[in-house]
PDB file of C-alpha atoms in Angstrom:
ATOM      1  CA  MET A   1       0.000   0.000   0.000  1.00  0.00           C
ATOM      2  CA  GLY A   2       1.344   3.430  -0.973  1.00  0.00           C
ATOM      3  CA  VAL A   3       1.559   6.507   1.177  1.00  0.00           C
ATOM      4  CA  TYR A   4      -1.692   7.843  -0.303  1.00  0.00           C
ATOM      5  CA  GLY A   5      -3.588   4.677   0.526  1.00  0.00           C
ATOM      6  CA  ALA A   6      -2.239   4.681   4.093  1.00  0.00           C
ATOM      7  CA  ALA A   7      -3.289   8.302   4.556  1.00  0.00           C
ATOM      8  CA  GLY A   8      -6.766   7.525   3.240  1.00  0.00           C
ATOM      9  CA  ASP A   9      -7.086   4.620   5.680  1.00  0.00           C
ATOM     10  CA  ALA A  10      -6.114   6.930   8.537  1.00  0.00           C
ATOM     11  CA  TYR A  11      -8.936   9.297   7.625  1.00  0.00           C
ATOM     12  CA  ARG A  12     -11.380   6.388   7.417  1.00  0.00           C
ATOM     13  CA  ASP A  13     -10.323   4.978  10.791  1.00  0.00           C
ATOM     14  CA  THR A  14     -10.742   8.384  12.447  1.00  0.00           C
ATOM     15  CA  THR A  15     -14.147   8.806  10.845  1.00  0.00           C
ATOM     16  CA  LYS A  16     -15.213   5.322  11.883  1.00  0.00           C
ATOM     17  CA  TRP A  17     -14.465   5.937  15.559  1.00  0.00           C
ATOM     18  CA  LEU A  18     -16.006   9.401  15.677  1.00  0.00           C
ATOM     19  CA  ALA A  19     -19.140   8.391  13.749  1.00  0.00           C
ATOM     20  CA  ALA A  20     -19.655   5.420  16.057  1.00  0.00           C
ATOM     21  CA  ALA A  21     -18.929   7.279  19.295  1.00  0.00           C
ATOM     22  CA  VAL A  22     -21.355  10.191  18.911  1.00  0.00           C
ATOM     23  CA  PRO A  23     -24.589   8.213  18.353  1.00  0.00           C
ATOM     24  CA  VAL A  24     -23.753   5.861  21.238  1.00  0.00           C
ATOM     25  CA  ALA A  25     -22.819   8.730  23.558  1.00  0.00           C
ATOM     26  CA  THR A  26     -25.944  10.623  22.497  1.00  0.00           C
ATOM     27  CA  LEU A  27     -28.276   7.715  23.197  1.00  0.00           C
ATOM     28  CA  VAL A  28     -26.676   6.963  26.570  1.00  0.00           C
ATOM     29  CA  GLY A  29     -26.491  10.614  27.619  1.00  0.00           C
ATOM     30  CA  ALA A  30     -30.032  11.437  26.523  1.00  0.00           C
ATOM     31  CA  GLY A  31     -31.363   8.255  28.108  1.00  0.00           C
ATOM     32  CA  VAL A  32     -29.754   8.968  31.469  1.00  0.00           C
ATOM     33  CA  THR A  33     -30.463  12.704  31.472  1.00  0.00           C
ATOM     34  CA  LEU A  34     -33.883  12.875  29.870  1.00  0.00           C
ATOM     35  CA  GLY A  35     -35.367   9.391  30.043  1.00  0.00           C
ATOM     36  CA  PRO A  36     -36.864   9.450  33.566  1.00  0.00           C
ATOM     37  CA  LYS A  37     -38.099  13.029  33.210  1.00  0.00           C
ATOM     38  CA  LEU A  38     -39.660  12.318  29.830  1.00  0.00           C
ATOM     39  CA  VAL A  39     -41.496   9.215  31.067  1.00  0.00           C
ATOM     40  CA  GLN A  40     -42.718  11.050  34.161  1.00  0.00           C
ATOM     41  CA  SER A  41     -43.902  13.992  32.090  1.00  0.00           C
ATOM     42  CA  ILE A  42     -45.840  11.844  29.612  1.00  0.00           C
ATOM     43  CA  GLN A  43     -47.375   9.670  32.318  1.00  0.00           C
ATOM     44  CA  GLY A  44     -48.580  12.742  34.179  1.00  0.00           C
ATOM     45  CA  ALA A  45     -50.195  14.352  31.131  1.00  0.00           C
ATOM     46  CA  VAL A  46     -53.960  14.315  30.727  1.00  0.00           C
ATOM     47  CA  SER A  47     -53.556  13.252  27.102  1.00  0.00           C
ATOM     48  CA  LEU A  48     -50.791  12.868  24.556  1.00  0.00           C
ATOM     49  CA  ARG A  49     -52.227  15.783  22.619  1.00  0.00           C
ATOM     50  CA  SER A  50     -52.048  18.086  25.631  1.00  0.00           C
ATOM     51  CA  TRP A  51     -48.494  16.965  26.329  1.00  0.00           C
ATOM     52  CA  VAL A  52     -47.399  17.689  22.759  1.00  0.00           C
ATOM     53  CA  GLY A  53     -49.006  21.111  22.906  1.00  0.00           C
ATOM     54  CA  GLY A  54     -47.159  22.015  26.079  1.00  0.00           C
ATOM     55  CA  HIS A  55     -43.735  20.656  25.132  1.00  0.00           C
ATOM     56  CA  ALA A  56     -42.956  22.168  21.739  1.00  0.00           C
ATOM     57  CA  LEU A  57     -39.383  23.002  22.756  1.00  0.00           C
ATOM     58  CA  VAL A  58     -38.771  19.436  23.934  1.00  0.00           C
ATOM     59  CA  LEU A  59     -39.950  18.136  20.566  1.00  0.00           C
ATOM     60  CA  LEU A  60     -37.752  20.685  18.788  1.00  0.00           C
ATOM     61  CA  ALA A  61     -34.786  19.507  20.854  1.00  0.00           C
ATOM     62  CA  GLY A  62     -35.542  15.940  19.807  1.00  0.00           C
ATOM     63  CA  VAL A  63     -35.586  16.950  16.138  1.00  0.00           C
ATOM     64  CA  VAL A  64     -32.248  18.772  16.519  1.00  0.00           C
ATOM     65  CA  LEU A  65     -30.733  15.778  18.295  1.00  0.00           C
ATOM     66  CA  ALA A  66     -31.910  13.326  15.628  1.00  0.00           C
ATOM     67  CA  GLY A  67     -30.834  15.686  12.840  1.00  0.00           C
ATOM     68  CA  GLY A  68     -27.364  16.100  14.315  1.00  0.00           C
ATOM     69  CA  VAL A  69     -26.817  12.349  14.619  1.00  0.00           C
ATOM     70  CA  THR A  70     -28.139  11.795  11.087  1.00  0.00           C
ATOM     71  CA  TRP A  71     -25.828  14.481   9.653  1.00  0.00           C
ATOM     72  CA  ILE A  72     -22.798  12.916  11.331  1.00  0.00           C
ATOM     73  CA  LEU A  73     -23.667   9.428  10.105  1.00  0.00           C
ATOM     74  CA  TRP A  74     -24.443  10.659   6.576  1.00  0.00           C
ATOM     75  CA  THR A  75     -21.179  12.543   6.105  1.00  0.00           C
ATOM     76  CA  GLY A  76     -19.247   9.781   7.862  1.00  0.00           C
ATOM     77  CA  ALA A  77     -20.682   7.191   5.491  1.00  0.00           C
ATOM     78  CA  ALA A  78     -19.550   9.370   2.568  1.00  0.00           C
ATOM     79  CA  VAL A  79     -15.963   9.238   3.861  1.00  0.00           C
ATOM     80  CA  LEU A  80     -16.046   5.493   4.447  1.00  0.00           C
ATOM     81  CA  SER A  81     -17.545   4.769   1.019  1.00  0.00           C
ATOM     82  CA  ALA A  82     -14.942   6.782  -0.918  1.00  0.00           C
ATOM     83  CA  GLY A  83     -12.856   4.508  -3.124  1.00  0.00           C
ATOM     84  CA  PRO A  84     -10.258   4.748  -5.869  1.00  0.00           C
ATOM     85  CA  ALA A  85     -11.654   5.860  -9.178  1.00  0.00           C
ATOM     86  CA  LEU A  86     -10.154   7.241 -12.357  1.00  0.00           C
ATOM     87  CA  PRO A  87     -13.033   8.188 -14.694  1.00  0.00           C
ATOM     88  CA  VAL A  88     -12.157   8.684 -18.354  1.00  0.00           C
ATOM     89  CA  GLU A  89     -13.511  12.225 -18.296  1.00  0.00           C
ATOM     90  CA  LEU A  90     -11.036  13.171 -15.569  1.00  0.00           C
ATOM     91  CA  VAL A  91      -8.138  11.540 -17.414  1.00  0.00           C
ATOM     92  CA  ARG A  92      -9.023  13.536 -20.505  1.00  0.00           C
ATOM     93  CA  ASP A  93      -9.384  16.790 -18.600  1.00  0.00           C
ATOM     94  CA  PRO A  94      -5.981  18.372 -17.811  1.00  0.00           C
ATOM     95  CA  ASP A  95      -7.764  20.838 -15.514  1.00  0.00           C
ATOM     96  CA  GLY A  96      -9.458  18.091 -13.510  1.00  0.00           C
ATOM     97  CA  VAL A  97      -8.258  15.966 -10.599  1.00  0.00           C
ATOM     98  CA  VAL A  98      -5.693  14.163 -12.753  1.00  0.00           C
ATOM     99  CA  GLY A  99      -4.243  17.428 -14.004  1.00  0.00           C
ATOM    100  CA  THR A 100      -4.060  18.684 -10.444  1.00  0.00           C
ATOM    101  CA  ALA A 101      -2.366  15.466  -9.316  1.00  0.00           C
ATOM    102  CA  ILE A 102       0.267  15.639 -12.026  1.00  0.00           C
ATOM    103  CA  GLY A 103       0.820  19.321 -11.333  1.00  0.00           C
ATOM    104  CA  ALA A 104       1.435  18.418  -7.688  1.00  0.00           C
ATOM    105  CA  GLY A 105       4.151  15.976  -8.717  1.00  0.00           C
ATOM    106  CA  VAL A 106       2.202  12.780  -8.029  1.00  0.00           C
ATOM    107  CA  ALA A 107       3.268  11.197 -11.343  1.00  0.00           C
ATOM    108  CA  LEU A 108       6.974  11.991 -11.076  1.00  0.00           C
ATOM    109  CA  PRO A 109       9.439  10.878 -12.392  1.00  0.00           C
ATOM    110  CA  TYR A 110       7.255   9.750 -15.296  1.00  0.00           C
ATOM    111  CA  TYR A 111       5.301  12.947 -15.989  1.00  0.00           C
ATOM    112  CA  ASP A 112       5.673  16.545 -14.949  1.00  0.00           C
ATOM    113  CA  SER A 113       2.758  17.927 -16.974  1.00  0.00           C
ATOM    114  CA  ALA A 114      -0.733  16.803 -17.923  1.00  0.00           C
ATOM    115  CA  PRO A 115      -0.232  17.215 -21.708  1.00  0.00           C
ATOM    116  CA  SER A 116       2.624  14.676 -21.750  1.00  0.00           C
ATOM    117  CA  PHE A 117       0.418  12.218 -19.843  1.00  0.00           C
ATOM    118  CA  VAL A 118      -2.481  12.704 -22.278  1.00  0.00           C
ATOM    119  CA  ALA A 119      -0.086  12.312 -25.232  1.00  0.00           C
ATOM    120  CA  ASP A 120       1.170   8.965 -23.923  1.00  0.00           C
ATOM    121  CA  LEU A 121      -2.372   7.850 -23.127  1.00  0.00           C
ATOM    122  CA  ASP A 122      -3.453   8.672 -26.681  1.00  0.00           C
ATOM    123  CA  ALA A 123      -0.442   6.827 -28.031  1.00  0.00           C
ATOM    124  CA  TRP A 124      -1.135   3.756 -25.947  1.00  0.00           C
ATOM    125  CA  LEU A 125      -4.802   3.741 -26.952  1.00  0.00           C
ATOM    126  CA  GLY A 126      -3.773   3.857 -30.593  1.00  0.00           C
ATOM    127  CA  GLU A 127      -4.999   7.345 -31.341  1.00  0.00           C
ATOM    128  CA  GLY A 128      -1.528   8.280 -32.562  1.00  0.00           C
ATOM    129  CA  GLY A 129      -1.101   5.184 -34.749  1.00  0.00           C
ATOM    130  CA  GLU A 130       1.302   2.243 -34.487  1.00  0.00           C
ATOM    131  CA  GLU A 131       4.324   4.495 -34.694  1.00  0.00           C
ATOM    132  CA  ALA A 132       3.110   6.518 -31.706  1.00  0.00           C
ATOM    133  CA  ARG A 133       2.293   3.316 -29.811  1.00  0.00           C
ATOM    134  CA  GLY A 134       5.971   2.373 -29.802  1.00  0.00           C
ATOM    135  CA  GLY A 135       7.241   5.848 -28.964  1.00  0.00           C
ATOM    136  CA  GLY A 136       5.735   8.966 -27.437  1.00  0.00           C
ATOM    137  CA  LYS A 137       8.206   9.217 -24.590  1.00  0.00           C
ATOM    138  CA  ALA A 138       7.501  12.000 -22.146  1.00  0.00           C
ATOM    139  CA  GLU A 139      10.284  14.482 -21.583  1.00  0.00           C
ATOM    140  CA  GLY A 140      12.795  13.240 -19.050  1.00  0.00           C
ATOM    141  CA  SER A 141      11.551   9.626 -18.969  1.00  0.00           C
ATOM    142  CA  GLU A 142      12.481   6.405 -20.713  1.00  0.00           C
ATOM    143  CA  GLY A 143      10.577   3.370 -21.972  1.00  0.00           C
ATOM    144  CA  SER A 144       7.309   2.884 -23.831  1.00  0.00           C
ATOM    145  CA  PRO A 145       4.102   4.767 -22.956  1.00  0.00           C
ATOM    146  CA  LEU A 146       2.812   1.687 -21.134  1.00  0.00           C
ATOM    147  CA  ASP A 147       5.950   1.547 -18.975  1.00  0.00           C
ATOM    148  CA  ARG A 148       5.238   5.061 -17.800  1.00  0.00           C
ATOM    149  CA  LEU A 149       1.448   4.978 -17.775  1.00  0.00           C
ATOM    150  CA  GLY A 150       1.189   1.927 -15.486  1.00  0.00           C
ATOM    151  CA  PRO A 151       2.917   3.241 -12.360  1.00  0.00           C
ATOM    152  CA  ALA A 152       1.752   6.792 -13.022  1.00  0.00           C
ATOM    153  CA  MET A 153      -1.903   5.759 -13.182  1.00  0.00           C
ATOM    154  CA  VAL A 154      -1.573   3.736  -9.972  1.00  0.00           C
ATOM    155  CA  ALA A 155      -0.111   6.757  -8.176  1.00  0.00           C
ATOM    156  CA  ILE A 156      -2.752   9.092  -9.624  1.00  0.00           C
ATOM    157  CA  SER A 157      -5.549   6.672  -8.719  1.00  0.00           C
ATOM    158  CA  GLU A 158      -4.395   6.480  -5.093  1.00  0.00           C
ATOM    159  CA  TRP A 159      -3.935  10.253  -4.927  1.00  0.00           C
ATOM    160  CA  SER A 160      -7.385  10.778  -6.444  1.00  0.00           C
ATOM    161  CA  ALA A 161      -8.922   8.494  -3.803  1.00  0.00           C
ATOM    162  CA  LEU A 162      -7.082  10.390  -1.055  1.00  0.00           C
ATOM    163  CA  HIS A 163      -8.214  13.716  -2.511  1.00  0.00           C
ATOM    164  CA  THR A 164     -11.834  12.527  -2.408  1.00  0.00           C
ATOM    165  CA  VAL A 165     -11.462  11.234   1.155  1.00  0.00           C
ATOM    166  CA  GLU A 166      -9.877  14.512   2.292  1.00  0.00           C
ATOM    167  CA  THR A 167     -12.703  16.542   0.752  1.00  0.00           C
ATOM    168  CA  ARG A 168     -15.377  14.373   2.329  1.00  0.00           C
ATOM    169  CA  PHE A 169     -13.566  14.269   5.663  1.00  0.00           C
ATOM    170  CA  ALA A 170     -13.548  18.077   5.744  1.00  0.00           C
ATOM    171  CA  ALA A 171     -17.353  18.000   5.343  1.00  0.00           C
ATOM    172  CA  PHE A 172     -17.584  15.308   8.036  1.00  0.00           C
ATOM    173  CA  ARG A 173     -15.424  17.359  10.403  1.00  0.00           C
ATOM    174  CA  ARG A 174     -17.702  20.378  10.003  1.00  0.00           C
ATOM    175  CA  ALA A 175     -20.783  18.224  10.516  1.00  0.00           C
ATOM    176  CA  PHE A 176     -19.234  16.618  13.581  1.00  0.00           C
ATOM    177  CA  ALA A 177     -18.325  19.939  15.209  1.00  0.00           C
ATOM    178  CA  VAL A 178     -21.634  21.682  14.499  1.00  0.00           C
ATOM    179  CA  SER A 179     -23.753  18.630  15.343  1.00  0.00           C
ATOM    180  CA  THR A 180     -21.952  17.996  18.617  1.00  0.00           C
ATOM    181  CA  VAL A 181     -22.656  21.554  19.779  1.00  0.00           C
ATOM    182  CA  CYS A 182     -26.292  21.286  18.654  1.00  0.00           C
ATOM    183  CA  ILE A 183     -26.764  17.892  20.335  1.00  0.00           C
ATOM    184  CA  VAL A 184     -25.391  19.154  23.659  1.00  0.00           C
ATOM    185  CA  GLY A 185     -27.584  22.249  23.407  1.00  0.00           C
ATOM    186  CA  ALA A 186     -30.655  20.159  22.568  1.00  0.00           C
ATOM    187  CA  VAL A 187     -30.118  17.864  25.571  1.00  0.00           C
ATOM    188  CA  LEU A 188     -29.684  20.834  27.917  1.00  0.00           C
ATOM    189  CA  LEU A 189     -32.753  22.580  26.480  1.00  0.00           C
ATOM    190  CA  ALA A 190     -34.919  19.490  26.831  1.00  0.00           C
ATOM    191  CA  ALA A 191     -33.682  18.879  30.371  1.00  0.00           C
ATOM    192  CA  ALA A 192     -34.590  22.454  31.317  1.00  0.00           C
ATOM    193  CA  GLN A 193     -38.073  22.151  29.821  1.00  0.00           C
ATOM    194  CA  LEU A 194     -39.019  18.805  31.331  1.00  0.00           C
ATOM    195  CA  PRO A 195     -40.413  18.873  34.870  1.00  0.00           C
ATOM    196  CA  SER A 196     -38.385  17.393  37.688  1.00  0.00           C
ATOM    197  CA  GLY A 197     -40.742  17.762  40.651  1.00  0.00           C
ATOM    198  CA  ALA A 198     -42.938  15.165  42.329  1.00  0.00           C
ATOM    199  CA  ALA A 199     -45.872  13.832  40.306  1.00  0.00           C
ATOM    200  CA  VAL A 200     -49.441  14.912  41.060  1.00  0.00           C
ATOM    201  CA  SER A 201     -50.743  11.590  42.375  1.00  0.00           C
ATOM    202  CA  SER A 202     -54.413  12.519  42.859  1.00  0.00           C
ATOM    203  CA  PRO A 203     -56.770  15.412  42.023  1.00  0.00           C
ATOM    204  CA  THR A 204     -55.931  18.240  44.398  1.00  0.00           C
ATOM    205  CA  ALA A 205     -57.584  21.626  44.829  1.00  0.00           C
ATOM    206  CA  VAL A 206     -55.057  24.415  44.327  1.00  0.00           C
ATOM    207  CA  VAL A 207     -54.849  28.185  44.491  1.00  0.00           C
ATOM    208  CA  VAL A 208     -53.465  29.870  41.390  1.00  0.00           C
ATOM    209  CA  GLU A 209     -52.050  33.391  41.311  1.00  0.00           C
ATOM    210  CA  VAL A 210     -51.588  34.929  37.871  1.00  0.00           C
ATOM    211  CA  GLY A 211     -50.485  38.227  36.435  1.00  0.00           C
ATOM    212  CA  GLN A 212     -51.622  39.646  33.124  1.00  0.00           C
ATOM    213  CA  PRO A 213     -49.387  37.332  31.002  1.00  0.00           C
ATOM    214  CA  GLY A 214     -50.735  34.325  32.902  1.00  0.00           C
ATOM    215  CA  ALA A 215     -54.314  35.559  32.520  1.00  0.00           C
ATOM    216  CA  ASP A 216     -53.821  35.912  28.773  1.00  0.00           C
ATOM    217  CA  GLU A 217     -52.350  32.418  28.597  1.00  0.00           C
ATOM    218  CA  LEU A 218     -55.248  31.002  30.642  1.00  0.00           C
ATOM    219  CA  TRP A 219     -57.793  32.655  28.375  1.00  0.00           C
ATOM    220  CA  ALA A 220     -56.090  31.341  25.220  1.00  0.00           C
ATOM    221  CA  ALA A 221     -56.009  27.784  26.586  1.00  0.00           C
ATOM    222  CA  THR A 222     -59.412  27.587  28.276  1.00  0.00           C
ATOM    223  CA  GLY A 223     -61.554  30.590  27.358  1.00  0.00           C
ATOM    224  CA  CYS A 224     -61.752  31.569  31.043  1.00  0.00           C
ATOM    225  CA  THR A 225     -62.318  35.302  31.345  1.00  0.00           C
ATOM    226  CA  ASP A 226     -61.861  35.830  35.082  1.00  0.00           C
ATOM    227  CA  PRO A 227     -58.907  34.054  36.724  1.00  0.00           C
ATOM    228  CA  MET A 228     -59.849  35.367  40.175  1.00  0.00           C
ATOM    229  CA  ARG A 229     -63.330  33.807  40.082  1.00  0.00           C
ATOM    230  CA  SER A 230     -62.178  30.496  38.566  1.00  0.00           C
ATOM    231  CA  THR A 231     -61.494  27.307  40.517  1.00  0.00           C
ATOM    232  CA  TYR A 232     -58.517  25.085  39.841  1.00  0.00           C
ATOM    233  CA  THR A 233     -57.750  21.430  40.453  1.00  0.00           C
ATOM    234  CA  ALA A 234     -54.371  19.798  39.793  1.00  0.00           C
ATOM    235  CA  ILE A 235     -55.152  16.577  37.943  1.00  0.00           C
ATOM    236  CA  GLY A 236     -51.819  15.536  36.426  1.00  0.00           C
ATOM    237  CA  GLY A 237     -48.264  16.441  35.577  1.00  0.00           C
ATOM    238  CA  THR A 238     -45.815  17.340  38.328  1.00  0.00           C
ATOM    239  CA  TRP A 239     -45.973  19.994  41.021  1.00  0.00           C
ATOM    240  CA  ASP A 240     -43.540  22.216  39.171  1.00  0.00           C
ATOM    241  CA  ALA A 241     -45.608  21.862  35.969  1.00  0.00           C
ATOM    242  CA  PRO A 242     -49.129  20.741  36.960  1.00  0.00           C
ATOM    243  CA  VAL A 243     -52.008  20.087  34.604  1.00  0.00           C
ATOM    244  CA  LEU A 244     -54.922  22.134  35.949  1.00  0.00           C
ATOM    245  CA  SER A 245     -58.615  21.538  35.455  1.00  0.00           C
ATOM    246  CA  VAL A 246     -60.267  24.971  35.360  1.00  0.00           C
ATOM    247  CA  ASP A 247     -63.895  25.962  35.920  1.00  0.00           C
ATOM    248  CA  GLY A 248     -65.224  29.511  35.974  1.00  0.00           C
ATOM    249  CA  PRO A 249     -66.681  32.352  33.910  1.00  0.00           C
ATOM    250  CA  GLY A 250     -66.273  31.721  30.189  1.00  0.00           C
ATOM    251  CA  CYS A 251     -64.373  28.443  30.661  1.00  0.00           C
ATOM    252  CA  ARG A 252     -64.968  25.740  28.102  1.00  0.00           C
ATOM    253  CA  LEU A 253     -66.382  22.448  29.353  1.00  0.00           C
ATOM    254  CA  GLY A 254     -63.563  20.200  30.588  1.00  0.00           C
ATOM    255  CA  ALA A 255     -60.979  22.973  30.110  1.00  0.00           C
ATOM    256  CA  THR A 256     -57.431  22.215  31.242  1.00  0.00           C
ATOM    257  CA  TRP A 257     -54.360  24.399  31.472  1.00  0.00           C
ATOM    258  CA  THR A 258     -50.679  23.693  32.021  1.00  0.00           C
ATOM    259  CA  PRO A 259     -49.123  27.048  32.973  1.00  0.00           C
ATOM    260  CA  SER A 260     -45.831  27.838  31.280  1.00  0.00           C
ATOM    261  CA  ARG A 261     -42.837  28.591  33.455  1.00  0.00           C
ATOM    262  CA  GLY A 262     -43.359  31.820  35.357  1.00  0.00           C
ATOM    263  CA  ALA A 263     -46.937  32.281  34.144  1.00  0.00           C
ATOM    264  CA  ALA A 264     -48.606  31.360  37.442  1.00  0.00           C
ATOM    265  CA  GLY A 265     -47.936  30.535  41.055  1.00  0.00           C
ATOM    266  CA  VAL A 266     -49.613  27.301  42.146  1.00  0.00           C
ATOM    267  CA  ARG A 267     -50.010  26.084  45.723  1.00  0.00           C
ATOM    268  CA  VAL A 268     -52.183  23.519  47.446  1.00  0.00           C
ATOM    269  CA  ALA A 269     -55.423  25.029  48.734  1.00  0.00           C
ATOM    270  CA  THR A 270     -55.879  25.117  52.489  1.00  0.00           C
ATOM    271  CA  PRO A 271     -59.068  25.752  54.468  1.00  0.00           C
ATOM    272  CA  GLY A 272     -59.935  29.398  54.211  1.00  0.00           C
ATOM    273  CA  SER A 273     -57.537  30.121  51.312  1.00  0.00           C
TER     274      SER A 273
END
């Protein structure tokens, strides 16, 4: 194996480890950090629909997490699937990858310019006739065109494969860096949005104190027009994010409300409160 092939394998090995480590670490980290909270939150919800409506940011974090893992795996697979190739259109194009490779000295000592390579290739293919097939030596080299083309094409093929791997690895590296930051952010965001308090185990009468933002939120969710004259019962969720059954002026039948963070103060009702 030449130096180009060894370098390409090094890129693939690095990609393999990184692409395998992130999904595993993500699943383990998210499971440990979010799993119990997520199960508790869903179990405490009145319905799946109400839970979805009150946890848009958690769902967004899940989409970001899944998208980040998918991006890493997609670009990683592109690196791992890169193989040696020497398409005819590149061989014929002095300005393409082959021309770049020869210009970088990959084909030395056989060729130092793309035109001499193309001339020998044409001669070997018979485009220059039988006389050209036996001659056509590139400047500074000896032997028939085939003697020079063989090792030169092997070197160019390996360099071309390495060039492809390097290009794809650069894309993978960007995806890895950006996705890792997004995944960490998504896990932290979801953890902050999911409740961590004790579950509401049974319907409990509560007192709710709201300001104008909370009153607007209550009206949008339930139709209740007077928070002060409404009655509230905690029927699900957790005590830091309870699901409230609300009854009062203007309230829709069976109306429920899960106050957003900071929208309301909720405490257990006591006699006389």
